Short mmCIF file of C-alpha atoms and ligand atoms in Angstrom, two decimals:
data_model
loop_
_atom_site.label_atom_id
_atom_site.label_comp_id
_atom_site.label_asym_id
_atom_site.label_seq_id
_atom_site.Cartn_x
_atom_site.Cartn_y
_atom_site.Cartn_z
CA UNK A 21 -23.76 4.53 -8.96
CA UNK A 22 -24.43 8.16 -8.08
CA UNK A 23 -23.50 8.92 -4.49
CA UNK A 24 -24.83 12.24 -3.16
CA UNK A 25 -21.95 14.28 -1.72
CA UNK A 26 -24.06 14.90 1.39
CA UNK A 27 -24.25 11.19 2.20
CA UNK A 28 -22.50 10.69 5.57
CA UNK A 29 -20.32 7.94 4.13
CA UNK A 30 -19.85 9.36 0.62
CA UNK A 31 -16.05 9.11 0.62
CA UNK A 32 -16.06 5.46 1.66
CA UNK A 33 -18.79 4.53 -0.85
CA UNK A 34 -16.92 6.33 -3.60
CA UNK A 35 -13.74 4.35 -2.81
CA UNK A 36 -15.79 1.12 -2.84
CA UNK A 37 -17.16 2.00 -6.28
CA UNK A 38 -13.64 2.49 -7.60
CA UNK A 39 -12.78 -1.04 -6.56
CA UNK A 40 -15.99 -2.45 -8.06
CA UNK A 41 -15.06 -0.76 -11.35
CA UNK A 42 -11.55 -2.17 -11.06
CA UNK A 43 -13.08 -5.63 -10.58
CA UNK A 44 -15.35 -5.24 -13.63
CA UNK A 45 -12.41 -3.98 -15.72
CA UNK A 46 -10.33 -7.07 -14.88
CA UNK A 47 -7.84 -5.36 -12.53
CA UNK A 48 -9.01 -6.81 -9.20
CA UNK A 49 -10.31 -10.26 -8.23
CA UNK A 50 -13.12 -11.42 -5.91
CA UNK A 51 -10.64 -12.00 -3.09
CA UNK A 52 -9.55 -8.37 -3.50
CA UNK A 53 -13.12 -7.22 -2.87
CA UNK A 54 -13.12 -9.17 0.39
CA UNK A 55 -9.76 -7.71 1.42
CA UNK A 56 -11.19 -4.26 0.73
CA UNK A 57 -14.14 -5.01 3.01
CA UNK A 58 -11.72 -5.85 5.80
CA UNK A 59 -9.96 -2.56 5.13
CA UNK A 60 -13.27 -0.64 5.26
CA UNK A 61 -13.99 -2.11 8.66
CA UNK A 62 -10.68 -0.92 10.07
CA UNK A 63 -11.09 2.45 8.36
CA UNK A 64 -14.40 2.83 10.20
CA UNK A 65 -12.65 2.02 13.46
CA UNK A 66 -9.89 4.58 12.99
CA UNK A 67 -12.48 7.25 12.15
CA UNK A 68 -12.07 7.38 8.34
CA UNK A 69 -9.39 10.05 8.53
CA UNK A 70 -5.62 10.30 8.42
CA UNK A 71 -4.45 10.19 12.03
CA UNK A 72 -1.44 11.95 13.52
CA UNK A 73 0.14 8.52 13.87
CA UNK A 74 -0.31 7.83 10.15
CA UNK A 75 1.24 11.23 9.36
CA UNK A 76 4.31 10.25 11.32
CA UNK A 77 4.65 7.01 9.35
CA UNK A 78 4.11 8.90 6.09
CA UNK A 79 6.99 11.25 6.90
CA UNK A 80 9.27 8.30 7.69
CA UNK A 81 8.15 6.58 4.47
CA UNK A 82 8.83 9.69 2.37
CA UNK A 83 12.33 9.99 3.82
CA UNK A 84 13.06 6.31 3.28
CA UNK A 85 11.83 6.32 -0.32
CA UNK A 86 13.74 9.48 -1.22
CA UNK A 87 17.01 8.26 0.28
CA UNK A 88 16.77 4.70 -1.11
CA UNK A 89 19.20 3.49 -3.79
CA UNK A 90 16.70 1.32 -5.70
CA UNK A 91 13.17 1.80 -4.41
CA UNK A 92 10.30 -0.20 -5.91
CA UNK A 93 6.53 0.20 -5.61
CA UNK A 94 4.71 -3.13 -5.79
CA UNK A 95 1.26 -2.89 -7.37
CA UNK A 96 -1.58 -5.40 -7.04
CA UNK A 97 -5.12 -5.37 -8.43
CA UNK A 98 -6.63 -3.35 -5.58
CA UNK A 99 -3.91 -0.70 -5.70
CA UNK A 100 -4.26 -0.41 -9.48
CA UNK A 101 -8.04 0.00 -9.10
CA UNK A 102 -7.88 2.57 -6.30
CA UNK A 103 -5.02 4.94 -7.16
CA UNK A 104 -3.13 4.26 -10.43
CA UNK A 105 -2.49 7.95 -11.15
CA UNK A 106 -1.07 8.55 -7.68
CA UNK A 107 1.21 5.49 -7.89
CA UNK A 108 2.72 6.86 -11.10
CA UNK A 109 3.15 10.31 -9.54
CA UNK A 110 4.82 8.83 -6.47
CA UNK A 111 7.16 6.77 -8.65
CA UNK A 112 8.19 9.87 -10.60
CA UNK A 113 8.88 11.94 -7.48
CA UNK A 114 10.84 9.24 -5.66
CA UNK A 115 12.50 7.61 -8.69
CA UNK A 116 10.92 4.30 -7.65
CA UNK A 117 10.30 1.61 -10.23
CA UNK A 118 6.81 0.11 -10.50
CA UNK A 119 6.40 -3.67 -10.41
CA UNK A 120 3.17 -5.58 -10.84
CA UNK A 121 3.12 -8.34 -8.24
CA UNK A 122 -0.06 -10.33 -7.77
CA UNK A 123 -1.19 -12.70 -5.04
CA UNK A 124 -3.42 -14.50 -7.57
CA UNK A 125 -1.13 -14.35 -10.59
CA UNK A 126 -2.57 -14.23 -14.11
CA UNK A 127 -0.77 -13.03 -17.24
CA UNK A 128 -3.92 -11.35 -18.55
CA UNK A 129 -4.55 -9.43 -15.34
CA UNK A 130 -0.89 -8.37 -15.13
CA UNK A 131 -1.16 -6.89 -18.63
CA UNK A 132 -4.45 -5.11 -17.83
CA UNK A 133 -2.85 -3.56 -14.73
CA UNK A 134 0.24 -2.51 -16.73
CA UNK A 135 -1.98 -0.90 -19.38
CA UNK A 136 -3.88 1.05 -16.72
CA UNK A 137 -0.64 2.31 -15.19
CA UNK A 138 0.67 3.30 -18.62
CA UNK A 139 -2.57 5.15 -19.37
CA UNK A 140 -1.84 7.09 -16.21
CA UNK A 141 1.63 8.09 -17.37
CA UNK A 142 3.94 5.22 -16.36
CA UNK A 143 6.84 4.62 -18.75
CA UNK A 144 8.13 1.23 -17.63
CA UNK A 145 6.31 -1.50 -15.73
CA UNK A 146 8.25 -4.43 -14.29
CA UNK A 147 6.93 -7.87 -13.36
CA UNK A 148 5.38 -8.49 -16.78
CA UNK A 149 8.22 -9.96 -18.83
CA UNK A 150 8.99 -13.50 -17.66
CA UNK A 151 12.56 -13.30 -19.05
CA UNK A 152 13.37 -11.20 -15.97
CA UNK A 153 11.64 -13.46 -13.43
CA UNK A 154 13.56 -14.43 -10.31
CA UNK A 155 12.50 -16.38 -7.27
CA UNK A 156 12.61 -15.31 -3.67
CA UNK A 157 12.61 -18.11 -1.16
CA UNK A 158 10.16 -18.98 1.64
CA UNK A 159 7.03 -18.65 -0.48
CA UNK A 160 5.03 -21.11 -2.55
CA UNK A 161 5.76 -21.24 -6.29
CA UNK A 162 3.68 -18.58 -8.11
CA UNK A 163 3.87 -16.02 -5.32
CA UNK A 164 7.63 -16.04 -5.02
CA UNK A 165 8.29 -14.73 -8.55
CA UNK A 166 9.67 -11.19 -8.69
CA UNK A 167 11.45 -9.12 -11.34
CA UNK A 168 15.22 -9.19 -11.09
CA UNK A 169 15.38 -5.51 -12.18
CA UNK A 170 12.76 -4.61 -9.55
CA UNK A 171 11.92 -6.14 -6.19
CA UNK A 172 14.72 -8.70 -6.45
CA UNK A 173 17.44 -6.04 -6.45
CA UNK A 174 15.60 -3.30 -4.51
CA UNK A 175 16.70 -1.98 -1.12
CA UNK A 176 13.32 -0.41 -0.25
CA UNK A 177 9.96 -1.86 -1.30
CA UNK A 178 6.59 -0.19 -0.87
CA UNK A 179 4.03 -3.02 -0.76
CA UNK A 180 0.59 -1.54 -0.11
CA UNK A 181 -2.33 -3.82 0.90
CA UNK A 182 -0.05 -6.83 1.00
CA UNK A 183 -0.49 -10.31 2.44
CA UNK A 184 1.51 -11.23 5.53
CA UNK A 185 3.31 -14.24 4.01
CA UNK A 186 4.76 -12.05 1.28
CA UNK A 187 5.80 -9.29 3.65
CA UNK A 188 7.53 -11.80 5.91
CA UNK A 189 9.31 -13.28 2.86
CA UNK A 190 10.45 -9.82 1.73
CA UNK A 191 11.82 -9.11 5.21
CA UNK A 192 13.67 -12.45 5.26
CA UNK A 193 15.06 -11.47 1.87
CA UNK A 194 16.58 -8.36 3.48
CA UNK A 195 14.28 -5.67 2.13
CA UNK A 196 13.32 -2.48 3.91
CA UNK A 197 9.52 -2.73 3.72
CA UNK A 198 6.97 0.09 3.75
CA UNK A 199 3.25 -0.63 3.61
CA UNK A 200 -0.19 0.94 3.70
CA UNK A 201 -2.40 -1.27 5.84
CA UNK A 202 -5.56 -0.20 7.66
CA UNK A 203 -5.31 -3.13 10.06
CA UNK A 204 -2.56 -2.34 12.58
CA UNK A 205 -2.75 -5.96 13.83
CA UNK A 206 -2.23 -7.72 10.50
CA UNK A 207 0.95 -9.69 9.94
CA UNK A 208 1.99 -7.25 7.23
CA UNK A 209 1.47 -4.26 9.54
CA UNK A 210 3.42 -5.96 12.32
CA UNK A 211 6.28 -7.15 10.07
CA UNK A 212 6.94 -4.07 7.92
CA UNK A 213 9.55 -1.47 8.87
CA UNK A 214 7.12 1.38 8.28
CA UNK A 215 3.37 0.80 8.41
CA UNK A 216 1.06 3.60 7.34
CA UNK A 217 -2.26 2.78 9.01
CA UNK A 218 -4.42 4.75 6.62
CA UNK A 219 -6.60 4.21 3.59
CA UNK A 220 -4.23 4.27 0.65
CA UNK A 221 -6.64 6.52 -1.25
CA UNK A 222 -6.16 9.24 1.41
CA UNK A 223 -2.63 8.59 2.59
CA UNK A 224 -0.98 8.43 -0.82
CA UNK A 225 -1.79 12.10 -1.48
CA UNK A 226 -0.09 13.11 1.73
CA UNK A 227 2.86 10.83 0.93
CA UNK A 228 3.27 12.54 -2.45
CA UNK A 229 3.03 16.02 -0.87
CA UNK A 230 5.50 15.10 1.87
CA UNK A 231 7.99 13.81 -0.72
CA UNK A 232 7.68 17.15 -2.52
CA UNK A 233 8.16 19.19 0.65
CA UNK A 234 10.88 17.39 2.64
CA UNK A 235 13.87 19.67 3.02
CA UNK A 236 17.50 18.65 2.47
CA UNK A 237 18.08 18.94 6.25
CA UNK A 238 15.11 16.69 7.02
CA UNK A 239 16.41 14.12 4.56
CA UNK A 240 19.79 14.12 6.26
CA UNK A 241 18.32 13.79 9.79
CA UNK A 242 18.82 10.43 11.49
CA UNK A 243 15.42 8.71 11.34
CA UNK A 244 13.79 8.27 14.76
CA UNK A 245 10.81 6.21 13.67
CA UNK A 246 9.64 3.29 15.84
CA UNK A 247 7.07 1.19 13.95
CA UNK A 248 5.98 -0.94 16.91
CA UNK A 249 5.32 2.14 19.02
CA UNK A 250 3.45 3.79 16.17
CA UNK A 251 1.29 0.68 15.63
CA UNK A 252 0.40 0.60 19.32
CA UNK A 253 -0.87 4.17 18.98
CA UNK A 254 -3.15 3.14 16.09
CA UNK A 255 -4.51 0.26 18.19
CA UNK A 256 -5.16 2.71 21.05
CA UNK A 257 -7.10 4.99 18.66
CA UNK A 258 -9.34 2.03 17.75
CA UNK A 259 -9.79 1.18 21.44
CA UNK A 260 -10.70 4.77 22.25
CA UNK A 261 -13.25 4.93 19.41
CA UNK A 262 -14.84 1.64 20.51
CA UNK A 263 -14.99 2.80 24.12
CA UNK A 264 -16.59 6.11 23.09
CA UNK A 265 -19.27 4.24 21.11
CA UNK A 266 -19.87 1.78 23.92
CA UNK A 267 -20.40 4.64 26.37
CA UNK A 268 -22.58 6.75 24.05
P1 ATP B 21 -2.10 -10.47 6.86
O1 ATP B 21 -1.96 -11.48 5.75
O2 ATP B 21 -1.10 -9.34 6.75
O3 ATP B 21 -2.15 -11.04 8.24
P2 ATP B 21 -4.90 -10.34 6.17
O4 ATP B 21 -4.78 -11.77 5.71
O5 ATP B 21 -5.91 -10.00 7.21
O6 ATP B 21 -3.51 -9.73 6.63
P3 ATP B 21 -4.76 -9.51 3.40
O7 ATP B 21 -5.94 -9.66 2.52
O8 ATP B 21 -3.67 -10.51 3.30
O9 ATP B 21 -5.26 -9.38 4.90
O10 ATP B 21 -4.09 -8.07 3.18
C1 ATP B 21 -4.81 -6.94 2.81
C2 ATP B 21 -4.69 -5.88 3.89
O11 ATP B 21 -4.97 -4.62 3.29
C3 ATP B 21 -5.69 -6.02 5.05
O12 ATP B 21 -5.03 -5.88 6.28
C4 ATP B 21 -6.69 -4.86 4.85
O13 ATP B 21 -7.16 -4.35 6.08
C5 ATP B 21 -5.82 -3.86 4.13
N1 ATP B 21 -6.57 -2.93 3.24
C6 ATP B 21 -7.61 -3.20 2.42
N2 ATP B 21 -8.01 -2.13 1.73
C7 ATP B 21 -7.17 -1.12 2.10
C8 ATP B 21 -7.05 0.25 1.72
N3 ATP B 21 -7.87 0.81 0.82
N4 ATP B 21 -6.07 0.99 2.28
C9 ATP B 21 -5.21 0.44 3.21
N5 ATP B 21 -5.29 -0.85 3.61
C10 ATP B 21 -6.25 -1.62 3.07
MG1 MG B 22 -3.33 -12.38 4.36
#
């Protein structure tokens, strides 16, 4: 589809097309398209831009990833469709491993996602070889499988666009959880330690830049980030936008 750059919603339509391509290429599933639609709705409500609140979370996320001992980036079909190149770049800058972890698991889809990430420069992809599978508790069978070299032994896990049950399980398993989630009210947003309420396709660029720019002093600073407070600010932005529209 050709989207004219002058179209008022060009950026959002372009992102949607990326996901549709990801679906056709076997990276994403139907349920992923629906989850994307929910994300689009919340993106509309926050004004389709990276807010000051999201920037604050991005800075906290950059610091946490750079100071982690064994950080891991969890990749699902939507993430692989929307920003594979950026995921690889972020993993290189932070030293984080990449693990494919799917809500609707399928060996074929896992391999397609791994190939896409490798095409974008990734060296090693975890979560593919069942010899390294381990179980985390509190989740039903297929969804609790993780890689023992990856999420299982990680201290910090970035799980973008993740389901609430999984995020809650990762927290119970003692992980420091960072997420991208456009819905500040979702269970994932509310459970994570750091929630970046932004479209991953925008926010990941800023996360990469922030990782590149953080000074030694900033890395040593004691983190002052309060996720609950930050989430409330995102909810207030939505309320303000709705009120403005209702009064227009
Ligand atoms: P939860 O399970 O956490 O309560 P949910 O069931 O409403 O949330 P899921 O489909 O489990 O939603 O998780 C996907 C989440 O990812 C949603 O909250 C959705 O708003 C968000 N999302 C979708 N697309 C994007 C995107 N491009 N960038 C950031 N977040 C997104
Ligand atoms: Mg869910």
